[in-house]
C-alpha cells in the first residue's frame, strides 16, 4: 500500500514541487498522478482524485484519508516516517525547521507573486520591487540564523522539510537574479544542484508542454544549473546494459552519451535521463560501472 500524490505542471507548480520533494528527497515510495493547471477539467480532476480538495498537491493515504495541502503533507510524512529524517532529531533544529516551513507556507507573498517559478528559463534585467526586497531581507535573516545555529550544510543541518519548502524560492533567486548575499546565493546553488531537484526539472523538460502563462516581458537567459552531460536519444542498441536501471525490465529504448549507448524499458525513462543523466543515481551507477 503506497501513498498517492496528485501534482500539476512540474515547470511552474511550486507547491507540487514541495509535495513531491517531501516524498522523493527522503526516499518515501509514492504513486504519482499528474494534472494540468489552468485547463478546463483541473477542478474536476482534483475533485475526482480527492473529494473536497481544490488545489495541488493532494495526497491520498493508503487508508484513503486525504491531505489537501503541502504543509499537511509534510507534517504527515514526518509523523508517519520518523526514521526518514524529514525533521531533525535535535529539538532546537527541529523547532527551527518547523518555524521555517510554517513561515514559508504562510509568507513571502510578494516574492511568490512577482517572481513566479519557471524551471524552463531564467530572466535578464528583472528589477525587484521594494516588497520583494523586503522578502529577500527576511529570507537572508532566517536562513542565516538557522545555518549559523545548526552548522549547515542545509538550513537545519542535514536536508530537511525546511529545505523542501524553500526549494522553489532558491530557484527564483537564480532565475530572476535576485539581489542576495554570498551565503544565500550559495544555498540557492546547492538547491538547484540537489539530485531530487535536478530529477524534477528533467521530468519537467520532457513531460510539460511549453506554457506561456508565466512568461515575463524580459529577455531569457539559460537556466542557471550545472550543465548536464550531453546525451541524446538514439533509435537502436545494442546497449551496454540489458536491463533498465530503474525497473530491471528488458531494454527497448536507447540513449547515447560520451560515445556509449545505454538502454531503458520505456521512452519516458529514457527521455528523463537524456535531459540530465547525472540527476539519476540508478543510471549513474551503470554509467560509472
Ligand atoms: N496552500 C496550498 C497551496 C496550493 C496551491 O495554491 N497550488 C496551486 C498550484 S501551485 C493550485 O492548485 N492552483 C490551482 C487553483 O488555485 O485553482 C498548499 O500549500 O498546498
PDB file of C-alpha atoms and ligand atoms in Angstrom:
ATOM      1  CA  UNK A   1       0.000   0.000   0.000  1.00  0.00           C
ATOM      2  CA  UNK A   2       1.510   3.274  -1.156  1.00  0.00           C
ATOM      3  CA  UNK A   3       0.659   6.940  -0.777  1.00  0.00           C
ATOM      4  CA  UNK A   4      -0.697   8.523  -3.959  1.00  0.00           C
ATOM      5  CA  UNK A   5       0.167  12.102  -4.892  1.00  0.00           C
ATOM      6  CA  UNK A   6      -1.588  14.356  -7.385  1.00  0.00           C
ATOM      7  CA  UNK A   7       0.552  17.176  -8.769  1.00  0.00           C
ATOM      8  CA  UNK A   8       0.361  19.580 -11.704  1.00  0.00           C
ATOM      9  CA  UNK A   9       2.833  21.118 -14.162  1.00  0.00           C
ATOM     10  CA  UNK A  10       6.378  20.465 -12.973  1.00  0.00           C
ATOM     11  CA  UNK A  11       7.731  23.598 -14.658  1.00  0.00           C
ATOM     12  CA  UNK A  12       5.565  26.062 -12.798  1.00  0.00           C
ATOM     13  CA  UNK A  13       3.743  24.423  -9.893  1.00  0.00           C
ATOM     14  CA  UNK A  14       5.915  25.272  -6.924  1.00  0.00           C
ATOM     15  CA  UNK A  15       3.536  23.721  -4.382  1.00  0.00           C
ATOM     16  CA  UNK A  16       3.528  20.491  -6.399  1.00  0.00           C
ATOM     17  CA  UNK A  17       7.326  20.518  -6.251  1.00  0.00           C
ATOM     18  CA  UNK A  18       7.206  20.807  -2.457  1.00  0.00           C
ATOM     19  CA  UNK A  19       4.724  17.922  -2.199  1.00  0.00           C
ATOM     20  CA  UNK A  20       6.852  15.693  -4.426  1.00  0.00           C
ATOM     21  CA  UNK A  21      10.153  16.572  -2.713  1.00  0.00           C
ATOM     22  CA  UNK A  22       8.627  15.638   0.645  1.00  0.00           C
ATOM     23  CA  UNK A  23       8.472  12.069  -0.680  1.00  0.00           C
ATOM     24  CA  UNK A  24      11.368  11.863  -3.106  1.00  0.00           C
ATOM     25  CA  UNK A  25      14.102  13.616  -1.130  1.00  0.00           C
ATOM     26  CA  UNK A  26      13.514  11.202   1.759  1.00  0.00           C
ATOM     27  CA  UNK A  27      13.066   8.077  -0.333  1.00  0.00           C
ATOM     28  CA  UNK A  28       9.412   7.529   0.613  1.00  0.00           C
ATOM     29  CA  UNK A  29       7.542   5.477  -2.013  1.00  0.00           C
ATOM     30  CA  UNK A  30       4.728   7.298  -3.794  1.00  0.00           C
ATOM     31  CA  UNK A  31       2.480   6.722  -6.785  1.00  0.00           C
ATOM     32  CA  UNK A  32       2.366   9.868  -8.882  1.00  0.00           C
ATOM     33  CA  UNK A  33      -0.659  11.276 -10.748  1.00  0.00           C
ATOM     34  CA  UNK A  34      -0.458  14.426 -12.871  1.00  0.00           C
ATOM     35  CA  UNK A  35      -2.992  17.034 -13.929  1.00  0.00           C
ATOM     36  CA  UNK A  36      -2.568  20.414 -15.676  1.00  0.00           C
ATOM     37  CA  UNK A  37      -3.107  23.856 -14.154  1.00  0.00           C
ATOM     38  CA  UNK A  38      -5.245  26.493 -15.839  1.00  0.00           C
ATOM     39  CA  UNK A  39      -7.082  23.982 -18.019  1.00  0.00           C
ATOM     40  CA  UNK A  40     -10.748  23.070 -18.187  1.00  0.00           C
ATOM     41  CA  UNK A  41     -11.140  19.995 -16.107  1.00  0.00           C
ATOM     42  CA  UNK A  42      -8.493  20.847 -13.471  1.00  0.00           C
ATOM     43  CA  UNK A  43     -11.031  21.280 -10.663  1.00  0.00           C
ATOM     44  CA  UNK A  44     -12.922  18.138 -11.699  1.00  0.00           C
ATOM     45  CA  UNK A  45      -9.722  16.067 -11.806  1.00  0.00           C
ATOM     46  CA  UNK A  46      -8.665  17.250  -8.348  1.00  0.00           C
ATOM     47  CA  UNK A  47     -12.157  16.544  -7.003  1.00  0.00           C
ATOM     48  CA  UNK A  48     -12.195  13.078  -8.604  1.00  0.00           C
ATOM     49  CA  UNK A  49      -8.809  12.267  -7.068  1.00  0.00           C
ATOM     50  CA  UNK A  50      -9.756  13.508  -3.615  1.00  0.00           C
ATOM     51  CA  UNK A  51     -13.299  14.724  -2.966  1.00  0.00           C
ATOM     52  CA  UNK A  52     -13.217  18.143  -1.318  1.00  0.00           C
ATOM     53  CA  UNK A  53      -9.680  19.040  -2.452  1.00  0.00           C
ATOM     54  CA  UNK A  54      -9.261  22.156  -4.599  1.00  0.00           C
ATOM     55  CA  UNK A  55      -5.530  22.604  -5.188  1.00  0.00           C
ATOM     56  CA  UNK A  56      -2.405  20.541  -5.792  1.00  0.00           C
ATOM     57  CA  UNK A  57      -0.512  18.862  -4.255  1.00  0.00           C
ATOM     58  CA  UNK A  58      -3.023  16.404  -2.808  1.00  0.00           C
ATOM     59  CA  UNK A  59      -2.167  13.099  -1.152  1.00  0.00           C
ATOM     60  CA  UNK A  60      -4.351  10.046  -0.710  1.00  0.00           C
ATOM     61  CA  UNK A  61      -3.067   7.928   2.152  1.00  0.00           C
ATOM     62  CA  UNK A  62      -3.154   4.115   1.905  1.00  0.00           C
ATOM     63  CA  UNK A  63      -6.113   4.310   4.333  1.00  0.00           C
ATOM     64  CA  UNK A  64      -7.981   6.524   1.845  1.00  0.00           C
ATOM     65  CA  UNK A  65      -7.686   9.659   4.012  1.00  0.00           C
ATOM     66  CA  UNK A  66      -6.810  12.846   2.126  1.00  0.00           C
ATOM     67  CA  UNK A  67      -4.174  15.535   2.777  1.00  0.00           C
ATOM     68  CA  UNK A  68      -5.046  18.536   0.666  1.00  0.00           C
ATOM     69  CA  UNK A  69      -2.233  20.969   1.480  1.00  0.00           C
ATOM     70  CA  UNK A  70       1.574  20.836   1.231  1.00  0.00           C
ATOM     71  CA  UNK A  71       2.030  21.710   4.907  1.00  0.00           C
ATOM     72  CA  UNK A  72      -0.265  18.886   5.993  1.00  0.00           C
ATOM     73  CA  UNK A  73       1.577  16.507   3.639  1.00  0.00           C
ATOM     74  CA  UNK A  74       4.929  17.483   5.157  1.00  0.00           C
ATOM     75  CA  UNK A  75       3.756  17.112   8.766  1.00  0.00           C
ATOM     76  CA  UNK A  76       2.022  13.816   7.992  1.00  0.00           C
ATOM     77  CA  UNK A  77       5.101  12.287   6.341  1.00  0.00           C
ATOM     78  CA  UNK A  78       7.350  13.473   9.186  1.00  0.00           C
ATOM     79  CA  UNK A  79       4.988  11.756  11.639  1.00  0.00           C
ATOM     80  CA  UNK A  80       4.358   8.607   9.589  1.00  0.00           C
ATOM     81  CA  UNK A  81       8.034   8.040   8.662  1.00  0.00           C
ATOM     82  CA  UNK A  82      10.049   9.286  11.678  1.00  0.00           C
ATOM     83  CA  UNK A  83      13.087   7.280  10.536  1.00  0.00           C
ATOM     84  CA  UNK A  84      13.319   9.188   7.233  1.00  0.00           C
ATOM     85  CA  UNK A  85      14.602  12.440   8.755  1.00  0.00           C
ATOM     86  CA  UNK A  86      12.097  14.938   7.345  1.00  0.00           C
ATOM     87  CA  UNK A  87      12.601  16.892  10.553  1.00  0.00           C
ATOM     88  CA  UNK A  88      15.871  16.996  12.533  1.00  0.00           C
ATOM     89  CA  UNK A  89      16.071  14.910  15.697  1.00  0.00           C
ATOM     90  CA  UNK A  90      17.784  17.657  17.690  1.00  0.00           C
ATOM     91  CA  UNK A  91      14.936  19.567  19.403  1.00  0.00           C
ATOM     92  CA  UNK A  92      16.333  23.043  18.652  1.00  0.00           C
ATOM     93  CA  UNK A  93      16.956  22.235  14.976  1.00  0.00           C
ATOM     94  CA  UNK A  94      13.542  20.582  14.768  1.00  0.00           C
ATOM     95  CA  UNK A  95      11.799  23.651  16.176  1.00  0.00           C
ATOM     96  CA  UNK A  96      13.663  25.899  13.737  1.00  0.00           C
ATOM     97  CA  UNK A  97      12.812  23.630  10.792  1.00  0.00           C
ATOM     98  CA  UNK A  98       9.128  23.715  11.756  1.00  0.00           C
ATOM     99  CA  UNK A  99       9.208  27.515  12.034  1.00  0.00           C
ATOM    100  CA  UNK A 100      10.923  27.879   8.662  1.00  0.00           C
ATOM    101  CA  UNK A 101       8.410  25.583   6.966  1.00  0.00           C
ATOM    102  CA  UNK A 102       5.439  27.379   8.515  1.00  0.00           C
ATOM    103  CA  UNK A 103       6.767  30.835   7.674  1.00  0.00           C
ATOM    104  CA  UNK A 104       7.426  29.855   4.069  1.00  0.00           C
ATOM    105  CA  UNK A 105       3.979  28.340   3.752  1.00  0.00           C
ATOM    106  CA  UNK A 106       2.284  31.447   5.133  1.00  0.00           C
ATOM    107  CA  UNK A 107       4.503  34.221   3.842  1.00  0.00           C
ATOM    108  CA  UNK A 108       6.752  35.729   1.192  1.00  0.00           C
ATOM    109  CA  UNK A 109       3.706  36.822  -0.779  1.00  0.00           C
ATOM    110  CA  UNK A 110       5.498  39.465  -2.874  1.00  0.00           C
ATOM    111  CA  UNK A 111       8.311  37.142  -3.892  1.00  0.00           C
ATOM    112  CA  UNK A 112       5.839  34.429  -4.832  1.00  0.00           C
ATOM    113  CA  UNK A 113       3.508  36.721  -6.765  1.00  0.00           C
ATOM    114  CA  UNK A 114       6.102  38.840  -8.566  1.00  0.00           C
ATOM    115  CA  UNK A 115       8.587  36.069  -9.395  1.00  0.00           C
ATOM    116  CA  UNK A 116       6.591  33.019 -10.499  1.00  0.00           C
ATOM    117  CA  UNK A 117       8.551  29.780 -10.663  1.00  0.00           C
ATOM    118  CA  UNK A 118       9.508  28.738 -14.189  1.00  0.00           C
ATOM    119  CA  UNK A 119      12.084  25.962 -14.404  1.00  0.00           C
ATOM    120  CA  UNK A 120      12.498  26.225 -18.176  1.00  0.00           C
ATOM    121  CA  UNK A 121      14.271  29.545 -18.250  1.00  0.00           C
ATOM    122  CA  UNK A 122      15.929  32.441 -16.426  1.00  0.00           C
ATOM    123  CA  UNK A 123      15.237  36.128 -16.960  1.00  0.00           C
ATOM    124  CA  UNK A 124      17.586  39.052 -17.616  1.00  0.00           C
ATOM    125  CA  UNK A 125      17.023  42.556 -16.230  1.00  0.00           C
ATOM    126  CA  UNK A 126      14.400  41.770 -13.581  1.00  0.00           C
ATOM    127  CA  UNK A 127      14.034  44.680 -11.194  1.00  0.00           C
ATOM    128  CA  UNK A 128      12.992  43.649  -7.689  1.00  0.00           C
ATOM    129  CA  UNK A 129      10.287  45.801  -6.074  1.00  0.00           C
ATOM    130  CA  UNK A 130      10.617  47.097  -2.510  1.00  0.00           C
ATOM    131  CA  UNK A 131       8.223  44.364  -1.359  1.00  0.00           C
ATOM    132  CA  UNK A 132      10.358  41.644  -2.974  1.00  0.00           C
ATOM    133  CA  UNK A 133      13.488  43.180  -1.432  1.00  0.00           C
ATOM    134  CA  UNK A 134      11.797  43.089   1.974  1.00  0.00           C
ATOM    135  CA  UNK A 135      11.018  39.387   1.470  1.00  0.00           C
ATOM    136  CA  UNK A 136      14.647  38.761   0.485  1.00  0.00           C
ATOM    137  CA  UNK A 137      15.907  40.593   3.586  1.00  0.00           C
ATOM    138  CA  UNK A 138      13.681  38.382   5.748  1.00  0.00           C
ATOM    139  CA  UNK A 139      14.925  35.272   3.934  1.00  0.00           C
ATOM    140  CA  UNK A 140      18.543  36.220   4.467  1.00  0.00           C
ATOM    141  CA  UNK A 141      17.869  36.741   8.163  1.00  0.00           C
ATOM    142  CA  UNK A 142      16.098  33.445   8.832  1.00  0.00           C
ATOM    143  CA  UNK A 143      18.353  31.363   6.576  1.00  0.00           C
ATOM    144  CA  UNK A 144      21.488  32.921   8.067  1.00  0.00           C
ATOM    145  CA  UNK A 145      20.284  32.366  11.656  1.00  0.00           C
ATOM    146  CA  UNK A 146      19.334  28.739  11.012  1.00  0.00           C
ATOM    147  CA  UNK A 147      22.591  27.877   9.254  1.00  0.00           C
ATOM    148  CA  UNK A 148      24.688  29.587  11.931  1.00  0.00           C
ATOM    149  CA  UNK A 149      22.778  27.774  14.695  1.00  0.00           C
ATOM    150  CA  UNK A 150      22.861  24.308  13.141  1.00  0.00           C
ATOM    151  CA  UNK A 151      26.118  24.335  11.189  1.00  0.00           C
ATOM    152  CA  UNK A 152      24.746  23.680   7.687  1.00  0.00           C
ATOM    153  CA  UNK A 153      25.218  22.500   5.038  1.00  0.00           C
ATOM    154  CA  UNK A 154      21.405  22.823   4.753  1.00  0.00           C
ATOM    155  CA  UNK A 155      19.198  25.163   6.747  1.00  0.00           C
ATOM    156  CA  UNK A 156      18.875  22.995   9.845  1.00  0.00           C
ATOM    157  CA  UNK A 157      21.850  20.649   9.434  1.00  0.00           C
ATOM    158  CA  UNK A 158      21.003  17.753   7.106  1.00  0.00           C
ATOM    159  CA  UNK A 159      18.480  18.299   4.303  1.00  0.00           C
ATOM    160  CA  UNK A 160      15.034  18.609   5.913  1.00  0.00           C
ATOM    161  CA  UNK A 161      11.481  19.764   5.239  1.00  0.00           C
ATOM    162  CA  UNK A 162      12.736  23.343   5.688  1.00  0.00           C
ATOM    163  CA  UNK A 163      14.847  22.913   2.542  1.00  0.00           C
ATOM    164  CA  UNK A 164      11.918  21.300   0.731  1.00  0.00           C
ATOM    165  CA  UNK A 165       9.783  24.358   1.375  1.00  0.00           C
ATOM    166  CA  UNK A 166      12.470  26.798   0.269  1.00  0.00           C
ATOM    167  CA  UNK A 167      13.496  24.873  -2.882  1.00  0.00           C
ATOM    168  CA  UNK A 168      11.215  26.893  -5.215  1.00  0.00           C
ATOM    169  CA  UNK A 169      12.440  30.104  -3.560  1.00  0.00           C
ATOM    170  CA  UNK A 170      16.034  29.131  -4.297  1.00  0.00           C
ATOM    171  CA  UNK A 171      15.257  28.614  -7.985  1.00  0.00           C
ATOM    172  CA  UNK A 172      13.682  32.085  -8.127  1.00  0.00           C
ATOM    173  CA  UNK A 173      16.780  33.708  -6.623  1.00  0.00           C
ATOM    174  CA  UNK A 174      18.788  32.288  -9.507  1.00  0.00           C
ATOM    175  CA  UNK A 175      16.284  32.578 -12.355  1.00  0.00           C
ATOM    176  CA  UNK A 176      15.427  36.224 -11.536  1.00  0.00           C
ATOM    177  CA  UNK A 177      18.994  37.072 -10.494  1.00  0.00           C
ATOM    178  CA  UNK A 178      17.665  38.478  -7.221  1.00  0.00           C
ATOM    179  CA  UNK A 179      20.000  40.599  -5.089  1.00  0.00           C
ATOM    180  CA  UNK A 180      21.143  38.381  -2.196  1.00  0.00           C
ATOM    181  CA  UNK A 181      24.409  37.950  -0.305  1.00  0.00           C
ATOM    182  CA  UNK A 182      27.033  35.250  -0.936  1.00  0.00           C
ATOM    183  CA  UNK A 183      25.743  32.687   1.596  1.00  0.00           C
ATOM    184  CA  UNK A 184      22.153  32.926   0.307  1.00  0.00           C
ATOM    185  CA  UNK A 185      23.398  32.599  -3.271  1.00  0.00           C
ATOM    186  CA  UNK A 186      25.499  29.563  -2.338  1.00  0.00           C
ATOM    187  CA  UNK A 187      22.445  27.984  -0.680  1.00  0.00           C
ATOM    188  CA  UNK A 188      20.341  28.636  -3.804  1.00  0.00           C
ATOM    189  CA  UNK A 189      23.016  26.995  -5.976  1.00  0.00           C
ATOM    190  CA  UNK A 190      23.131  23.962  -3.688  1.00  0.00           C
ATOM    191  CA  UNK A 191      19.345  23.649  -4.030  1.00  0.00           C
ATOM    192  CA  UNK A 192      19.352  23.561  -7.865  1.00  0.00           C
ATOM    193  CA  UNK A 193      22.275  21.093  -7.853  1.00  0.00           C
ATOM    194  CA  UNK A 194      20.485  18.726  -5.401  1.00  0.00           C
ATOM    195  CA  UNK A 195      19.711  15.450  -7.207  1.00  0.00           C
ATOM    196  CA  UNK A 196      15.930  15.333  -6.497  1.00  0.00           C
ATOM    197  CA  UNK A 197      15.585  18.926  -7.733  1.00  0.00           C
ATOM    198  CA  UNK A 198      17.501  18.006 -10.908  1.00  0.00           C
ATOM    199  CA  UNK A 199      15.235  14.972 -11.360  1.00  0.00           C
ATOM    200  CA  UNK A 200      12.095  17.083 -11.074  1.00  0.00           C
ATOM    201  CA  UNK A 201      13.416  19.565 -13.628  1.00  0.00           C
ATOM    202  CA  UNK A 202      14.499  16.795 -16.027  1.00  0.00           C
ATOM    203  CA  UNK A 203      10.943  15.428 -15.907  1.00  0.00           C
ATOM    204  CA  UNK A 204       9.528  18.944 -16.382  1.00  0.00           C
ATOM    205  CA  UNK A 205      11.595  19.443 -19.530  1.00  0.00           C
ATOM    206  CA  UNK A 206      10.381  16.242 -21.171  1.00  0.00           C
ATOM    207  CA  UNK A 207       6.830  15.985 -19.820  1.00  0.00           C
ATOM    208  CA  UNK A 208       5.427  19.524 -19.707  1.00  0.00           C
ATOM    209  CA  UNK A 209       4.369  21.293 -22.892  1.00  0.00           C
ATOM    210  CA  UNK A 210       5.766  24.814 -23.311  1.00  0.00           C
ATOM    211  CA  UNK A 211       3.476  27.197 -21.437  1.00  0.00           C
ATOM    212  CA  UNK A 212       3.313  30.966 -21.668  1.00  0.00           C
ATOM    213  CA  UNK A 213       1.278  31.570 -18.516  1.00  0.00           C
ATOM    214  CA  UNK A 214       4.271  32.782 -16.504  1.00  0.00           C
ATOM    215  CA  UNK A 215       6.281  34.419 -19.297  1.00  0.00           C
ATOM    216  CA  UNK A 216       7.829  37.755 -18.324  1.00  0.00           C
ATOM    217  CA  UNK A 217       8.387  40.701 -20.687  1.00  0.00           C
ATOM    218  CA  UNK A 218      12.136  40.216 -20.258  1.00  0.00           C
ATOM    219  CA  UNK A 219      14.982  38.619 -22.219  1.00  0.00           C
ATOM    220  CA  UNK A 220      15.712  34.998 -21.452  1.00  0.00           C
ATOM    221  CA  UNK A 221      18.942  33.579 -20.036  1.00  0.00           C
ATOM    222  CA  UNK A 222      19.856  29.904 -19.779  1.00  0.00           C
ATOM    223  CA  UNK A 223      18.603  28.168 -16.630  1.00  0.00           C
ATOM    224  CA  UNK A 224      21.355  28.547 -14.016  1.00  0.00           C
ATOM    225  CA  UNK A 225      22.057  24.920 -13.096  1.00  0.00           C
ATOM    226  CA  UNK A 226      25.073  22.682 -13.635  1.00  0.00           C
ATOM    227  CA  UNK A 227      25.332  21.887 -17.380  1.00  0.00           C
ATOM    228  CA  UNK A 228      24.007  18.372 -17.953  1.00  0.00           C
ATOM    229  CA  UNK A 229      26.116  15.722 -19.703  1.00  0.00           C
ATOM    230  CA  UNK A 230      25.332  15.919 -23.430  1.00  0.00           C
ATOM    231  CA  UNK A 231      23.096  12.936 -24.178  1.00  0.00           C
ATOM    232  CA  UNK A 232      20.658  12.119 -26.995  1.00  0.00           C
ATOM    233  CA  UNK A 233      18.003   9.556 -27.778  1.00  0.00           C
ATOM    234  CA  UNK A 234      19.036   7.014 -30.438  1.00  0.00           C
ATOM    235  CA  UNK A 235      16.845   4.578 -32.339  1.00  0.00           C
ATOM    236  CA  UNK A 236      18.759   1.362 -31.729  1.00  0.00           C
ATOM    237  CA  UNK A 237      21.108  -0.528 -29.452  1.00  0.00           C
ATOM    238  CA  UNK A 238      22.924  -2.610 -28.677  1.00  0.00           C
ATOM    239  CA  UNK A 239      23.376  -1.055 -25.277  1.00  0.00           C
ATOM    240  CA  UNK A 240      25.915  -1.773 -22.557  1.00  0.00           C
ATOM    241  CA  UNK A 241      23.085  -2.744 -20.186  1.00  0.00           C
ATOM    242  CA  UNK A 242      20.421  -5.320 -20.983  1.00  0.00           C
ATOM    243  CA  UNK A 243      18.021  -4.318 -18.211  1.00  0.00           C
ATOM    244  CA  UNK A 244      16.583  -0.899 -17.355  1.00  0.00           C
ATOM    245  CA  UNK A 245      18.411   0.885 -14.490  1.00  0.00           C
ATOM    246  CA  UNK A 246      15.045   1.869 -12.991  1.00  0.00           C
ATOM    247  CA  UNK A 247      12.722  -1.129 -13.437  1.00  0.00           C
ATOM    248  CA  UNK A 248      15.053  -4.036 -14.159  1.00  0.00           C
ATOM    249  CA  UNK A 249      12.930  -4.869 -17.234  1.00  0.00           C
ATOM    250  CA  UNK A 250      14.494  -5.625 -20.655  1.00  0.00           C
ATOM    251  CA  UNK A 251      15.662  -2.511 -22.551  1.00  0.00           C
ATOM    252  CA  UNK A 252      13.796  -1.254 -25.639  1.00  0.00           C
ATOM    253  CA  UNK A 253      14.662   2.486 -25.827  1.00  0.00           C
ATOM    254  CA  UNK A 254      18.186   3.822 -26.196  1.00  0.00           C
ATOM    255  CA  UNK A 255      20.353   6.827 -25.348  1.00  0.00           C
ATOM    256  CA  UNK A 256      23.871   7.793 -26.438  1.00  0.00           C
ATOM    257  CA  UNK A 257      26.213   9.650 -24.082  1.00  0.00           C
ATOM    258  CA  UNK A 258      30.003  10.059 -24.294  1.00  0.00           C
ATOM    259  CA  UNK A 259      30.048   7.700 -27.321  1.00  0.00           C
ATOM    260  CA  UNK A 260      28.367   4.917 -25.289  1.00  0.00           C
ATOM    261  CA  UNK A 261      24.824   3.540 -25.606  1.00  0.00           C
ATOM    262  CA  UNK A 262      22.512   2.689 -22.695  1.00  0.00           C
ATOM    263  CA  UNK A 263      19.024   1.190 -22.718  1.00  0.00           C
ATOM    264  CA  UNK A 264      15.760   1.769 -20.827  1.00  0.00           C
ATOM    265  CA  UNK A 265      12.464  -0.105 -20.635  1.00  0.00           C
ATOM    266  CA  UNK A 266      10.341   2.813 -21.836  1.00  0.00           C
ATOM    267  CA  UNK A 267      10.724   6.125 -23.642  1.00  0.00           C
ATOM    268  CA  UNK A 268       9.771   8.180 -20.585  1.00  0.00           C
ATOM    269  CA  UNK A 269      12.628   6.747 -18.501  1.00  0.00           C
ATOM    270  CA  UNK A 270      14.989   7.229 -21.436  1.00  0.00           C
ATOM    271  CA  UNK A 271      13.935  10.839 -22.050  1.00  0.00           C
ATOM    272  CA  UNK A 272      14.171  11.996 -18.436  1.00  0.00           C
ATOM    273  CA  UNK A 273      17.686  10.540 -18.369  1.00  0.00           C
ATOM    274  CA  UNK A 274      18.626  12.262 -21.643  1.00  0.00           C
ATOM    275  CA  UNK A 275      17.531  15.579 -20.077  1.00  0.00           C
ATOM    276  CA  UNK A 276      20.030  15.254 -17.193  1.00  0.00           C
ATOM    277  CA  UNK A 277      21.871  11.912 -16.874  1.00  0.00           C
ATOM    278  CA  UNK A 278      23.690  12.865 -13.674  1.00  0.00           C
ATOM    279  CA  UNK A 279      20.437  13.562 -11.844  1.00  0.00           C
ATOM    280  CA  UNK A 280      19.692   9.833 -11.663  1.00  0.00           C
ATOM    281  CA  UNK A 281      21.823   7.759  -9.256  1.00  0.00           C
ATOM    282  CA  UNK A 282      20.482   4.444 -10.647  1.00  0.00           C
ATOM    283  CA  UNK A 283      21.626   5.395 -14.146  1.00  0.00           C
ATOM    284  CA  UNK A 284      24.944   6.817 -12.911  1.00  0.00           C
ATOM    285  CA  UNK A 285      25.660   3.514 -11.150  1.00  0.00           C
ATOM    286  CA  UNK A 286      25.726   1.683 -14.504  1.00  0.00           C
ATOM    287  CA  UNK A 287      27.396   4.615 -16.286  1.00  0.00           C
ATOM    288  CA  UNK A 288      30.257   4.565 -13.779  1.00  0.00           C
ATOM    289  CA  UNK A 289      30.414   0.761 -13.606  1.00  0.00           C
TER     290      UNK A 289
HETATM  291  N1  LIG B   1      -1.804  26.149   0.446  1.00  0.00           N
HETATM  292  C1  LIG B   1      -1.738  25.211  -0.646  1.00  0.00           C
HETATM  293  C2  LIG B   1      -1.496  25.969  -1.929  1.00  0.00           C
HETATM  294  C3  LIG B   1      -1.569  25.060  -3.118  1.00  0.00           C
HETATM  295  C4  LIG B   1      -1.729  25.830  -4.421  1.00  0.00           C
HETATM  296  O1  LIG B   1      -2.088  27.006  -4.454  1.00  0.00           O
HETATM  297  N2  LIG B   1      -1.489  25.111  -5.530  1.00  0.00           N
HETATM  298  C5  LIG B   1      -1.686  25.689  -6.842  1.00  0.00           C
HETATM  299  C6  LIG B   1      -0.678  25.111  -7.817  1.00  0.00           C
HETATM  300  S1  LIG B   1       0.983  25.564  -7.443  1.00  0.00           S
HETATM  301  C7  LIG B   1      -3.053  25.312  -7.361  1.00  0.00           C
HETATM  302  O2  LIG B   1      -3.500  24.197  -7.175  1.00  0.00           O
HETATM  303  N3  LIG B   1      -3.720  26.245  -8.035  1.00  0.00           N
HETATM  304  C8  LIG B   1      -4.983  25.981  -8.643  1.00  0.00           C
HETATM  305  C9  LIG B   1      -6.063  26.858  -8.139  1.00  0.00           C
HETATM  306  O3  LIG B   1      -5.815  27.655  -7.214  1.00  0.00           O
HETATM  307  O4  LIG B   1      -7.171  26.748  -8.685  1.00  0.00           O
HETATM  308  C10 LIG B   1      -0.626  24.185  -0.358  1.00  0.00           C
HETATM  309  O5  LIG B   1       0.283  24.513   0.412  1.00  0.00           O
HETATM  310  O6  LIG B   1      -0.674  23.060  -0.856  1.00  0.00           O
END
